[in-house]
mmCIF file of C-alpha atoms in Angstrom:
data_model
loop_
_atom_site.group_PDB
_atom_site.id
_atom_site.type_symbol
_atom_site.label_atom_id
_atom_site.label_comp_id
_atom_site.label_asym_id
_atom_site.label_seq_id
_atom_site.Cartn_x
_atom_site.Cartn_y
_atom_site.Cartn_z
ATOM 1 C CA UNK C 1 0.000 0.000 0.000
ATOM 2 C CA UNK C 2 2.493 2.606 -1.153
ATOM 3 C CA UNK C 3 0.620 4.132 -4.067
ATOM 4 C CA UNK C 4 0.233 7.884 -4.163
ATOM 5 C CA UNK C 5 -3.248 9.246 -4.782
ATOM 6 C CA UNK C 6 -4.447 12.280 -6.702
ATOM 7 C CA UNK C 7 -6.849 14.699 -5.059
ATOM 8 C CA UNK C 8 -10.476 14.295 -6.038
ATOM 9 C CA UNK C 9 -12.590 17.369 -6.429
ATOM 10 C CA UNK C 10 -15.619 17.705 -4.221
ATOM 11 C CA UNK C 11 -18.794 16.425 -5.819
ATOM 12 C CA UNK C 12 -21.418 19.015 -6.760
ATOM 13 C CA UNK C 13 -24.049 19.666 -4.128
ATOM 14 C CA UNK C 14 -22.061 18.237 -1.219
ATOM 15 C CA UNK C 15 -21.471 21.544 0.628
ATOM 16 C CA UNK C 16 -23.986 23.063 3.052
ATOM 17 C CA UNK C 17 -25.939 19.812 3.287
ATOM 18 C CA UNK C 18 -27.987 19.826 6.495
ATOM 19 C CA UNK C 19 -26.742 23.322 7.316
ATOM 20 C CA UNK C 20 -23.147 22.094 7.469
ATOM 21 C CA UNK C 21 -20.168 23.834 5.882
ATOM 22 C CA UNK C 22 -16.414 23.355 6.079
ATOM 23 C CA UNK C 23 -13.503 25.673 5.425
ATOM 24 C CA UNK C 24 -9.772 24.942 5.440
ATOM 25 C CA UNK C 25 -8.041 27.728 7.352
ATOM 26 C CA UNK C 26 -4.436 26.584 7.419
ATOM 27 C CA UNK C 27 -2.082 24.036 5.892
ATOM 28 C CA UNK C 28 1.263 22.613 6.871
ATOM 29 C CA UNK C 29 3.903 22.982 4.137
ATOM 30 C CA UNK C 30 5.619 19.760 5.199
ATOM 31 C CA UNK C 31 2.632 17.391 5.194
ATOM 32 C CA UNK C 32 -1.021 17.030 4.090
ATOM 33 C CA UNK C 33 -2.135 18.235 7.552
ATOM 34 C CA UNK C 34 -4.716 21.022 7.558
ATOM 35 C CA UNK C 35 -6.603 23.126 10.093
ATOM 36 C CA UNK C 36 -10.249 23.762 9.369
ATOM 37 C CA UNK C 37 -13.542 24.978 10.708
ATOM 38 C CA UNK C 38 -16.644 22.797 10.584
ATOM 39 C CA UNK C 39 -19.781 24.917 10.893
ATOM 40 C CA UNK C 40 -23.026 23.265 12.026
ATOM 41 C CA UNK C 41 -26.380 24.737 13.056
ATOM 42 C CA UNK C 42 -25.475 24.003 16.683
ATOM 43 C CA UNK C 43 -21.980 25.414 16.729
ATOM 44 C CA UNK C 44 -18.519 25.562 15.244
ATOM 45 C CA UNK C 45 -15.947 22.782 15.491
ATOM 46 C CA UNK C 46 -12.301 23.809 14.982
ATOM 47 C CA UNK C 47 -10.453 20.937 13.344
ATOM 48 C CA UNK C 48 -8.596 18.685 13.850
ATOM 49 C CA UNK C 49 -11.120 17.609 16.512
ATOM 50 C CA UNK C 50 -11.662 14.580 18.699
ATOM 51 C CA UNK C 51 -15.201 13.349 19.435
ATOM 52 C CA UNK C 52 -15.782 11.639 22.803
ATOM 53 C CA UNK C 53 -18.131 8.664 22.546
ATOM 54 C CA UNK C 54 -21.480 8.936 24.311
ATOM 55 C CA UNK C 55 -22.695 5.391 23.691
ATOM 56 C CA UNK C 56 -25.974 5.592 25.610
ATOM 57 C CA UNK C 57 -26.486 9.328 25.296
ATOM 58 C CA UNK C 58 -23.833 10.091 27.911
ATOM 59 C CA UNK C 59 -20.066 10.089 28.189
ATOM 60 C CA UNK C 60 -19.683 7.804 31.175
ATOM 61 C CA UNK C 61 -19.424 9.576 34.564
ATOM 62 C CA UNK C 62 -19.177 13.187 33.310
ATOM 63 C CA UNK C 63 -21.729 15.922 32.639
ATOM 64 C CA UNK C 64 -22.134 17.978 29.451
ATOM 65 C CA UNK C 65 -20.848 21.032 31.329
ATOM 66 C CA UNK C 66 -17.714 19.126 32.324
ATOM 67 C CA UNK C 67 -17.291 17.961 28.737
ATOM 68 C CA UNK C 68 -17.236 21.598 27.639
ATOM 69 C CA UNK C 69 -14.563 22.296 30.252
ATOM 70 C CA UNK C 70 -12.346 19.544 28.813
ATOM 71 C CA UNK C 71 -12.486 21.222 25.386
ATOM 72 C CA UNK C 72 -15.170 19.052 23.773
ATOM 73 C CA UNK C 73 -16.914 20.728 20.829
ATOM 74 C CA UNK C 74 -18.692 17.719 19.246
ATOM 75 C CA UNK C 75 -19.900 14.355 20.548
ATOM 76 C CA UNK C 76 -20.536 10.961 18.972
ATOM 77 C CA UNK C 77 -23.758 9.102 19.764
ATOM 78 C CA UNK C 78 -24.443 5.416 19.188
ATOM 79 C CA UNK C 79 -27.517 4.753 17.065
ATOM 80 C CA UNK C 80 -27.700 1.014 17.752
ATOM 81 C CA UNK C 81 -27.893 1.363 21.530
ATOM 82 C CA UNK C 82 -30.227 4.371 21.521
ATOM 83 C CA UNK C 83 -32.519 2.656 19.013
ATOM 84 C CA UNK C 84 -32.888 -0.334 21.337
ATOM 85 C CA UNK C 85 -33.043 1.647 24.589
ATOM 86 C CA UNK C 86 -34.863 3.918 25.264
ATOM 87 C CA UNK C 87 -35.921 3.984 21.576
ATOM 88 C CA UNK C 88 -35.598 6.743 19.012
ATOM 89 C CA UNK C 89 -39.327 7.534 19.179
ATOM 90 C CA UNK C 90 -39.023 8.162 22.918
ATOM 91 C CA UNK C 91 -36.062 10.475 22.397
ATOM 92 C CA UNK C 92 -37.795 12.312 19.557
ATOM 93 C CA UNK C 93 -40.900 12.790 21.707
ATOM 94 C CA UNK C 94 -38.763 14.340 24.429
ATOM 95 C CA UNK C 95 -37.267 16.911 22.081
ATOM 96 C CA UNK C 96 -34.398 15.007 20.464
ATOM 97 C CA UNK C 97 -31.071 13.709 21.678
ATOM 98 C CA UNK C 98 -29.586 17.141 22.412
ATOM 99 C CA UNK C 99 -32.350 18.059 24.844
ATOM 100 C CA UNK C 100 -32.584 14.500 26.183
ATOM 101 C CA UNK C 101 -28.929 14.449 27.276
ATOM 102 C CA UNK C 102 -28.511 18.168 27.967
ATOM 103 C CA UNK C 103 -25.856 18.788 25.305
ATOM 104 C CA UNK C 104 -26.315 21.863 23.095
ATOM 105 C CA UNK C 105 -23.371 21.314 20.742
ATOM 106 C CA UNK C 106 -23.113 19.248 17.544
ATOM 107 C CA UNK C 107 -23.668 15.487 17.636
ATOM 108 C CA UNK C 108 -22.492 12.969 15.049
ATOM 109 C CA UNK C 109 -24.241 9.605 15.183
ATOM 110 C CA UNK C 110 -23.011 6.361 13.689
ATOM 111 C CA UNK C 111 -25.422 4.187 11.718
ATOM 112 C CA UNK C 112 -25.454 1.287 14.185
ATOM 113 C CA UNK C 113 -24.014 -0.993 11.537
ATOM 114 C CA UNK C 114 -20.678 -1.604 13.247
ATOM 115 C CA UNK C 115 -22.368 -2.921 16.400
ATOM 116 C CA UNK C 116 -24.706 -5.102 14.341
ATOM 117 C CA UNK C 117 -21.875 -6.600 12.303
ATOM 118 C CA UNK C 118 -19.972 -7.344 15.501
ATOM 119 C CA UNK C 119 -22.892 -9.543 16.649
ATOM 120 C CA UNK C 120 -21.960 -12.155 13.985
ATOM 121 C CA UNK C 121 -24.039 -15.108 15.229
ATOM 122 C CA UNK C 122 -27.037 -12.873 15.972
ATOM 123 C CA UNK C 123 -27.431 -11.197 12.569
ATOM 124 C CA UNK C 124 -27.904 -11.845 8.865
ATOM 125 C CA UNK C 125 -26.974 -9.389 6.114
ATOM 126 C CA UNK C 126 -28.646 -9.157 2.709
ATOM 127 C CA UNK C 127 -28.889 -6.416 0.119
ATOM 128 C CA UNK C 128 -32.070 -5.290 1.868
ATOM 129 C CA UNK C 129 -30.301 -4.556 5.141
ATOM 130 C CA UNK C 130 -29.081 -6.141 8.365
ATOM 131 C CA UNK C 131 -31.439 -8.339 10.371
ATOM 132 C CA UNK C 132 -30.373 -8.813 13.973
ATOM 133 C CA UNK C 133 -31.531 -9.848 17.405
ATOM 134 C CA UNK C 134 -31.300 -7.370 20.251
ATOM 135 C CA UNK C 135 -28.611 -8.191 22.788
ATOM 136 C CA UNK C 136 -31.064 -6.920 25.428
ATOM 137 C CA UNK C 137 -34.114 -9.143 24.915
ATOM 138 C CA UNK C 138 -33.560 -11.201 21.765
ATOM 139 C CA UNK C 139 -36.199 -9.313 19.764
ATOM 140 C CA UNK C 140 -35.770 -9.367 15.987
ATOM 141 C CA UNK C 141 -35.073 -6.144 14.060
ATOM 142 C CA UNK C 142 -34.259 -5.187 10.478
ATOM 143 C CA UNK C 143 -32.018 -2.179 9.948
ATOM 144 C CA UNK C 144 -32.217 -1.010 6.343
ATOM 145 C CA UNK C 145 -30.291 1.960 4.935
ATOM 146 C CA UNK C 146 -33.517 3.958 5.004
ATOM 147 C CA UNK C 147 -34.241 2.973 8.607
ATOM 148 C CA UNK C 148 -30.736 3.987 9.694
ATOM 149 C CA UNK C 149 -31.333 7.506 8.374
ATOM 150 C CA UNK C 150 -34.845 7.692 9.810
ATOM 151 C CA UNK C 151 -33.604 6.741 13.276
ATOM 152 C CA UNK C 152 -30.792 9.294 13.186
ATOM 153 C CA UNK C 153 -33.182 11.994 11.959
ATOM 154 C CA UNK C 154 -35.516 11.160 14.864
ATOM 155 C CA UNK C 155 -32.599 11.552 17.253
ATOM 156 C CA UNK C 156 -31.931 14.986 15.765
ATOM 157 C CA UNK C 157 -28.343 14.248 14.749
ATOM 158 C CA UNK C 158 -26.361 17.055 13.143
ATOM 159 C CA UNK C 159 -24.232 14.588 11.174
ATOM 160 C CA UNK C 160 -25.426 11.091 10.308
ATOM 161 C CA UNK C 161 -23.528 8.116 8.962
ATOM 162 C CA UNK C 162 -25.033 5.833 6.294
ATOM 163 C CA UNK C 163 -25.404 2.137 6.867
ATOM 164 C CA UNK C 164 -22.309 0.378 5.568
ATOM 165 C CA UNK C 165 -20.914 -3.132 5.644
ATOM 166 C CA UNK C 166 -17.673 -3.370 7.576
ATOM 167 C CA UNK C 167 -15.798 -6.590 6.765
ATOM 168 C CA UNK C 168 -13.711 -8.046 9.602
ATOM 169 C CA UNK C 169 -9.962 -7.665 9.693
ATOM 170 C CA UNK C 170 -8.292 -10.290 7.561
ATOM 171 C CA UNK C 171 -11.355 -10.775 5.343
ATOM 172 C CA UNK C 172 -10.688 -12.292 1.918
ATOM 173 C CA UNK C 173 -10.475 -9.884 -1.002
ATOM 174 C CA UNK C 174 -13.758 -11.180 -2.451
ATOM 175 C CA UNK C 175 -15.587 -10.446 0.797
ATOM 176 C CA UNK C 176 -14.119 -6.933 0.875
ATOM 177 C CA UNK C 177 -15.245 -6.286 -2.706
ATOM 178 C CA UNK C 178 -18.763 -7.527 -1.914
ATOM 179 C CA UNK C 179 -18.890 -5.243 1.147
ATOM 180 C CA UNK C 180 -17.804 -2.306 -1.012
ATOM 181 C CA UNK C 181 -20.548 -2.911 -3.566
ATOM 182 C CA UNK C 182 -23.186 -3.232 -0.876
ATOM 183 C CA UNK C 183 -21.910 -0.147 0.957
ATOM 184 C CA UNK C 184 -22.117 1.912 -2.252
ATOM 185 C CA UNK C 185 -25.660 0.727 -2.981
ATOM 186 C CA UNK C 186 -26.706 1.446 0.591
ATOM 187 C CA UNK C 187 -25.058 4.889 0.426
ATOM 188 C CA UNK C 188 -27.273 5.845 -2.520
ATOM 189 C CA UNK C 189 -30.360 4.707 -0.635
ATOM 190 C CA UNK C 190 -29.329 6.657 2.475
ATOM 191 C CA UNK C 191 -28.858 9.849 0.464
ATOM 192 C CA UNK C 192 -32.228 9.404 -1.210
ATOM 193 C CA UNK C 193 -33.994 8.867 2.109
ATOM 194 C CA UNK C 194 -32.298 11.930 3.592
ATOM 195 C CA UNK C 195 -33.434 14.008 0.607
ATOM 196 C CA UNK C 196 -37.033 12.827 1.006
ATOM 197 C CA UNK C 197 -36.982 13.531 4.756
ATOM 198 C CA UNK C 198 -35.651 17.011 4.059
ATOM 199 C CA UNK C 199 -38.551 17.613 1.701
ATOM 200 C CA UNK C 200 -41.124 16.178 4.122
ATOM 201 C CA UNK C 201 -39.853 17.632 7.380
ATOM 202 C CA UNK C 202 -37.836 20.619 6.236
ATOM 203 C CA UNK C 203 -34.679 19.247 7.861
ATOM 204 C CA UNK C 204 -32.456 16.180 7.920
ATOM 205 C CA UNK C 205 -28.924 15.510 9.147
ATOM 206 C CA UNK C 206 -25.909 16.105 6.939
ATOM 207 C CA UNK C 207 -24.519 12.773 5.693
ATOM 208 C CA UNK C 208 -20.909 11.590 5.527
ATOM 209 C CA UNK C 209 -20.052 8.818 3.076
ATOM 210 C CA UNK C 210 -17.934 5.872 4.242
ATOM 211 C CA UNK C 211 -15.011 4.459 2.269
ATOM 212 C CA UNK C 212 -14.287 0.753 2.668
ATOM 213 C CA UNK C 213 -11.715 -1.423 0.877
ATOM 214 C CA UNK C 214 -9.835 -3.240 3.612
ATOM 215 C CA UNK C 215 -6.063 -3.289 3.283
ATOM 216 C CA UNK C 216 -6.131 -3.271 -0.541
ATOM 217 C CA UNK C 217 -4.814 -0.040 -2.066
ATOM 218 C CA UNK C 218 -6.615 -0.476 -5.370
ATOM 219 C CA UNK C 219 -9.935 -1.170 -3.638
ATOM 220 C CA UNK C 220 -9.551 1.860 -1.370
ATOM 221 C CA UNK C 221 -8.931 4.023 -4.442
ATOM 222 C CA UNK C 222 -11.882 2.501 -6.298
ATOM 223 C CA UNK C 223 -14.292 2.883 -3.407
ATOM 224 C CA UNK C 224 -13.168 6.436 -2.571
ATOM 225 C CA UNK C 225 -13.955 7.471 -6.140
ATOM 226 C CA UNK C 226 -17.379 5.822 -5.984
ATOM 227 C CA UNK C 227 -18.359 7.358 -2.640
ATOM 228 C CA UNK C 228 -17.032 10.843 -3.436
ATOM 229 C CA UNK C 229 -19.053 10.908 -6.650
ATOM 230 C CA UNK C 230 -22.337 10.608 -4.715
ATOM 231 C CA UNK C 231 -22.236 14.094 -3.187
ATOM 232 C CA UNK C 232 -21.883 13.613 0.575
ATOM 233 C CA UNK C 233 -21.267 16.550 2.920
ATOM 234 C CA UNK C 234 -18.161 14.847 4.289
ATOM 235 C CA UNK C 235 -16.282 11.577 3.999
ATOM 236 C CA UNK C 236 -15.130 8.935 6.440
ATOM 237 C CA UNK C 237 -12.738 6.006 6.287
ATOM 238 C CA UNK C 238 -14.160 2.835 7.793
ATOM 239 C CA UNK C 239 -12.970 -0.715 8.130
ATOM 240 C CA UNK C 240 -9.878 0.195 10.133
ATOM 241 C CA UNK C 241 -9.083 -0.688 13.735
ATOM 242 C CA UNK C 242 -10.707 -4.093 13.214
ATOM 243 C CA UNK C 243 -7.586 -6.103 13.904
ATOM 244 C CA UNK C 244 -4.874 -4.470 11.782
ATOM 245 C CA UNK C 245 -1.558 -3.442 13.371
ATOM 246 C CA UNK C 246 -1.107 0.332 13.872
ATOM 247 C CA UNK C 247 1.496 0.615 11.105
ATOM 248 C CA UNK C 248 -0.965 -0.769 8.559
ATOM 249 C CA UNK C 249 -3.728 1.539 9.799
ATOM 250 C CA UNK C 250 -1.416 4.505 9.306
ATOM 251 C CA UNK C 251 -0.600 3.251 5.815
ATOM 252 C CA UNK C 252 -4.314 3.048 4.964
ATOM 253 C CA UNK C 253 -4.756 6.589 6.266
ATOM 254 C CA UNK C 254 -1.812 7.937 4.280
ATOM 255 C CA UNK C 255 -3.237 6.385 1.116
ATOM 256 C CA UNK C 256 -6.895 7.280 1.644
ATOM 257 C CA UNK C 257 -6.711 10.792 3.093
ATOM 258 C CA UNK C 258 -5.558 12.454 -0.135
ATOM 259 C CA UNK C 259 -8.253 10.558 -2.075
ATOM 260 C CA UNK C 260 -10.949 12.578 -0.321
ATOM 261 C CA UNK C 261 -12.045 16.071 -1.368
ATOM 262 C CA UNK C 262 -10.159 19.102 -0.091
ATOM 263 C CA UNK C 263 -13.355 21.051 0.447
ATOM 264 C CA UNK C 264 -15.120 18.709 2.899
ATOM 265 C CA UNK C 265 -14.275 17.207 6.294
ATOM 266 C CA UNK C 266 -12.402 13.906 6.501
ATOM 267 C CA UNK C 267 -13.220 11.529 9.343
ATOM 268 C CA UNK C 268 -11.116 8.545 10.420
ATOM 269 C CA UNK C 269 -13.490 6.276 12.323
ATOM 270 C CA UNK C 270 -12.684 4.513 15.567
ATOM 271 C CA UNK C 271 -9.127 5.653 16.323
ATOM 272 C CA UNK C 272 -7.282 5.744 18.623
ATOM 273 C CA UNK C 273 -4.075 6.252 20.561
ATOM 274 C CA UNK C 274 -2.524 9.738 20.726
ATOM 275 C CA UNK C 275 0.180 8.528 18.329
ATOM 276 C CA UNK C 276 -2.506 7.417 15.868
ATOM 277 C CA UNK C 277 -4.202 10.802 15.954
ATOM 278 C CA UNK C 278 -0.952 12.653 15.284
ATOM 279 C CA UNK C 279 0.008 10.445 12.346
ATOM 280 C CA UNK C 280 -3.464 10.595 10.802
ATOM 281 C CA UNK C 281 -3.700 14.361 11.220
ATOM 282 C CA UNK C 282 -0.489 14.310 9.218
ATOM 283 C CA UNK C 283 -2.366 12.412 6.488
ATOM 284 C CA UNK C 284 -4.991 15.150 6.232
ATOM 285 C CA UNK C 285 -7.787 13.864 8.502
ATOM 286 C CA UNK C 286 -9.941 16.285 10.485
ATOM 287 C CA UNK C 287 -12.224 14.267 12.786
ATOM 288 C CA UNK C 288 -11.623 11.312 15.096
ATOM 289 C CA UNK C 289 -13.516 9.274 17.676
ATOM 290 C CA UNK C 290 -12.586 6.478 20.023
ATOM 291 C CA UNK C 291 -13.596 5.025 23.381
ATOM 292 C CA UNK C 292 -9.925 4.767 24.364
ATOM 293 C CA UNK C 293 -9.574 7.923 26.509
ATOM 294 C CA UNK C 294 -12.762 7.230 28.476
ATOM 295 C CA UNK C 295 -12.546 3.426 28.712
ATOM 296 C CA UNK C 296 -8.863 3.516 29.596
ATOM 297 C CA UNK C 297 -9.585 6.156 32.230
ATOM 298 C CA UNK C 298 -11.930 3.729 33.977
ATOM 299 C CA UNK C 299 -9.175 1.095 33.780
ATOM 300 C CA UNK C 300 -6.617 3.419 35.390
ATOM 301 C CA UNK C 301 -4.607 4.159 32.234
ATOM 302 C CA UNK C 302 -3.946 7.879 31.922
ATOM 303 C CA UNK C 303 -2.408 9.821 29.039
ATOM 304 C CA UNK C 304 0.179 12.563 29.489
ATOM 305 C CA UNK C 305 2.588 14.445 27.248
ATOM 306 C CA UNK C 306 5.325 12.102 28.467
ATOM 307 C CA UNK C 307 3.414 8.923 27.714
ATOM 308 C CA UNK C 308 1.057 6.634 29.607
ATOM 309 C CA UNK C 309 0.716 6.454 33.402
ATOM 310 C CA UNK C 310 -0.771 3.357 35.040
ATOM 311 C CA UNK C 311 -2.173 4.896 38.173
ATOM 312 C CA UNK C 312 -2.550 1.593 40.072
ATOM 313 C CA UNK C 313 1.235 1.074 40.117
ATOM 314 C CA UNK C 314 2.929 1.008 43.509
ATOM 315 C CA UNK C 315 5.216 3.870 42.446
ATOM 316 C CA UNK C 316 2.302 6.299 42.886
ATOM 317 C CA UNK C 317 1.290 5.221 46.408
ATOM 318 C CA UNK C 318 2.972 8.190 48.118
ATOM 319 C CA UNK C 319 3.409 10.477 45.101
ATOM 320 C CA UNK C 320 2.212 14.033 45.902
ATOM 321 C CA UNK C 321 2.563 15.284 42.327
ATOM 322 C CA UNK C 322 -0.342 15.871 39.955
ATOM 323 C CA UNK C 323 -0.668 13.614 36.949
ATOM 324 C CA UNK C 324 0.782 16.364 34.778
ATOM 325 C CA UNK C 325 2.102 19.779 35.738
ATOM 326 C CA UNK C 326 0.240 22.555 33.952
ATOM 327 C CA UNK C 327 -2.741 20.403 32.924
ATOM 328 C CA UNK C 328 -5.945 22.443 33.485
ATOM 329 C CA UNK C 329 -8.219 19.471 34.293
ATOM 330 C CA UNK C 330 -9.854 19.031 37.708
ATOM 331 C CA UNK C 331 -7.744 15.972 38.493
ATOM 332 C CA UNK C 332 -4.450 17.782 37.966
ATOM 333 C CA UNK C 333 -5.550 21.041 39.598
ATOM 334 C CA UNK C 334 -6.826 19.490 42.802
ATOM 335 C CA UNK C 335 -5.485 16.004 43.452
ATOM 336 C CA UNK C 336 -2.272 14.008 43.732
ATOM 337 C CA UNK C 337 -1.270 10.824 41.980
ATOM 338 C CA UNK C 338 -1.402 9.110 45.385
ATOM 339 C CA UNK C 339 -5.053 10.126 45.852
ATOM 340 C CA UNK C 340 -6.025 9.085 42.324
ATOM 341 C CA UNK C 341 -4.390 5.709 42.943
ATOM 342 C CA UNK C 342 -6.309 5.359 46.201
ATOM 343 C CA UNK C 343 -9.605 6.163 44.440
ATOM 344 C CA UNK C 344 -8.897 3.654 41.693
ATOM 345 C CA UNK C 345 -7.962 0.824 44.062
ATOM 346 C CA UNK C 346 -10.983 1.636 46.229
ATOM 347 C CA UNK C 347 -13.239 1.559 43.145
ATOM 348 C CA UNK C 348 -14.575 5.001 43.939
ATOM 349 C CA UNK C 349 -16.685 6.570 41.197
ATOM 350 C CA UNK C 350 -14.874 9.866 41.760
ATOM 351 C CA UNK C 351 -11.724 8.206 40.465
ATOM 352 C CA UNK C 352 -13.460 7.285 37.209
ATOM 353 C CA UNK C 353 -14.733 10.835 36.839
ATOM 354 C CA UNK C 354 -11.394 12.516 37.487
ATOM 355 C CA UNK C 355 -9.484 10.088 35.281
ATOM 356 C CA UNK C 356 -11.991 10.612 32.451
ATOM 357 C CA UNK C 357 -11.788 14.387 32.730
ATOM 358 C CA UNK C 358 -8.012 14.215 32.583
ATOM 359 C CA UNK C 359 -7.845 11.915 29.554
ATOM 360 C CA UNK C 360 -10.368 13.961 27.580
ATOM 361 C CA UNK C 361 -8.558 17.186 28.471
ATOM 362 C CA UNK C 362 -5.321 15.612 27.251
ATOM 363 C CA UNK C 363 -6.827 14.444 23.946
ATOM 364 C CA UNK C 364 -8.405 17.807 23.224
ATOM 365 C CA UNK C 365 -5.175 19.561 24.166
ATOM 366 C CA UNK C 366 -3.253 17.299 21.813
ATOM 367 C CA UNK C 367 -5.419 18.053 18.771
ATOM 368 C CA UNK C 368 -5.496 21.748 19.696
ATOM 369 C CA UNK C 369 -1.682 21.787 19.756
ATOM 370 C CA UNK C 370 -1.655 20.025 16.393
ATOM 371 C CA UNK C 371 -3.984 22.692 15.001
ATOM 372 C CA UNK C 372 -1.769 25.488 16.333
ATOM 373 C CA UNK C 373 1.298 23.838 14.791
ATOM 374 C CA UNK C 374 -0.466 23.539 11.424
ATOM 375 C CA UNK C 375 -1.523 27.182 11.442
ATOM 376 C CA UNK C 376 2.052 28.163 12.325
ATOM 377 C CA UNK C 377 3.421 26.005 9.486
ATOM 378 C CA UNK C 378 5.443 23.756 11.782
ATOM 379 C CA UNK C 379 3.311 20.637 12.124
ATOM 380 C CA UNK C 380 5.885 18.284 10.594
ATOM 381 C CA UNK C 381 8.495 19.288 13.184
ATOM 382 C CA UNK C 382 5.966 19.324 16.031
ATOM 383 C CA UNK C 383 4.704 15.830 15.173
ATOM 384 C CA UNK C 384 8.233 14.391 15.027
ATOM 385 C CA UNK C 385 9.079 15.803 18.439
ATOM 386 C CA UNK C 386 5.768 14.782 20.018
ATOM 387 C CA UNK C 387 5.840 11.253 18.620
ATOM 388 C CA UNK C 388 9.427 10.756 19.764
ATOM 389 C CA UNK C 389 8.430 11.772 23.295
ATOM 390 C CA UNK C 390 5.340 9.534 23.356
ATOM 391 C CA UNK C 391 7.120 6.550 21.831
ATOM 392 C CA UNK C 392 9.992 6.799 24.319
ATOM 393 C CA UNK C 393 8.130 5.226 27.217
ATOM 394 C CA UNK C 394 4.906 4.812 29.110
ATOM 395 C CA UNK C 395 5.513 7.715 31.512
ATOM 396 C CA UNK C 396 5.688 5.641 34.715
ATOM 397 C CA UNK C 397 8.637 5.981 37.101
#
């Protein structure tokens, strides 16, 4: 996967879909990295940006106000889980997901397809859609491309993702090609349903197309061209972080990023470590999401500019220092490593909260620093220095 890729021009009609617009404000002369501004009806998102994952309509253990304090400007919601509980009709009847969860900023929702495809034994996929049994009560459901858009419109999403087929890591080339064809057909149906909803209701979410193709360079190029031609408001790369080693994921990003239009946002789905974000920003991506900062926080793994700290380690038992000097989060401003270790070992909920606030503050600070370096024209140097520091160790004494 070493082929270079020409830039594709943005398809007609893809800008300002669903009230969304995107503008590139700065570029790095030493890499494809760019700084942008994603404008939505509910607020502006400076890019690069990281989206915390609110699976059930909440980022575990923290409030929307606290999310704002960490630097969060946009959240990701999980369509599959909200569809099953409490149900999209319930949320719509209560004023939509923003009002339901008390978050007034932009929300991007996934289609629910990734969770369904991960069920394997509990689902069946045809050209019509994905039939699956709920993991909650075993009830049978059919998620079609049209239904995926209808559910996300009921939630009131600002940005919606079309239903796509995500082949597992290591899938045979034939299976990847079949998933591409189905994803393209479903993408057309999702766009058509969004257009009809916009006509009927006067509003519908902006849609991002999803590029599949596995680890095959020629298939990634082929599918990027097909998806870009459909006229989406933005474009995402899917089918990564499903078992591939980080080096291969970065290679996919370096190939695929330049295949996507300059004039619309580029979203790398489901990643990842701070090192992954830096390298993929360097490939021209603007948006990222991952459960890593929040899930790892609950497991006692904390991210700092010097690497990872495992707060349960004995070395922190009597350590009076904050996690990171100069970090503005509540954990670093008010508590010692020794106290955070005590909370974690005691299974206190406060420990989960403080760890989560720290990790999200770190992630947002990282992408903000990347943006500043891009605007200043020094991203290539900044990324080399930052990656060298992060790769040097895990930060523990």
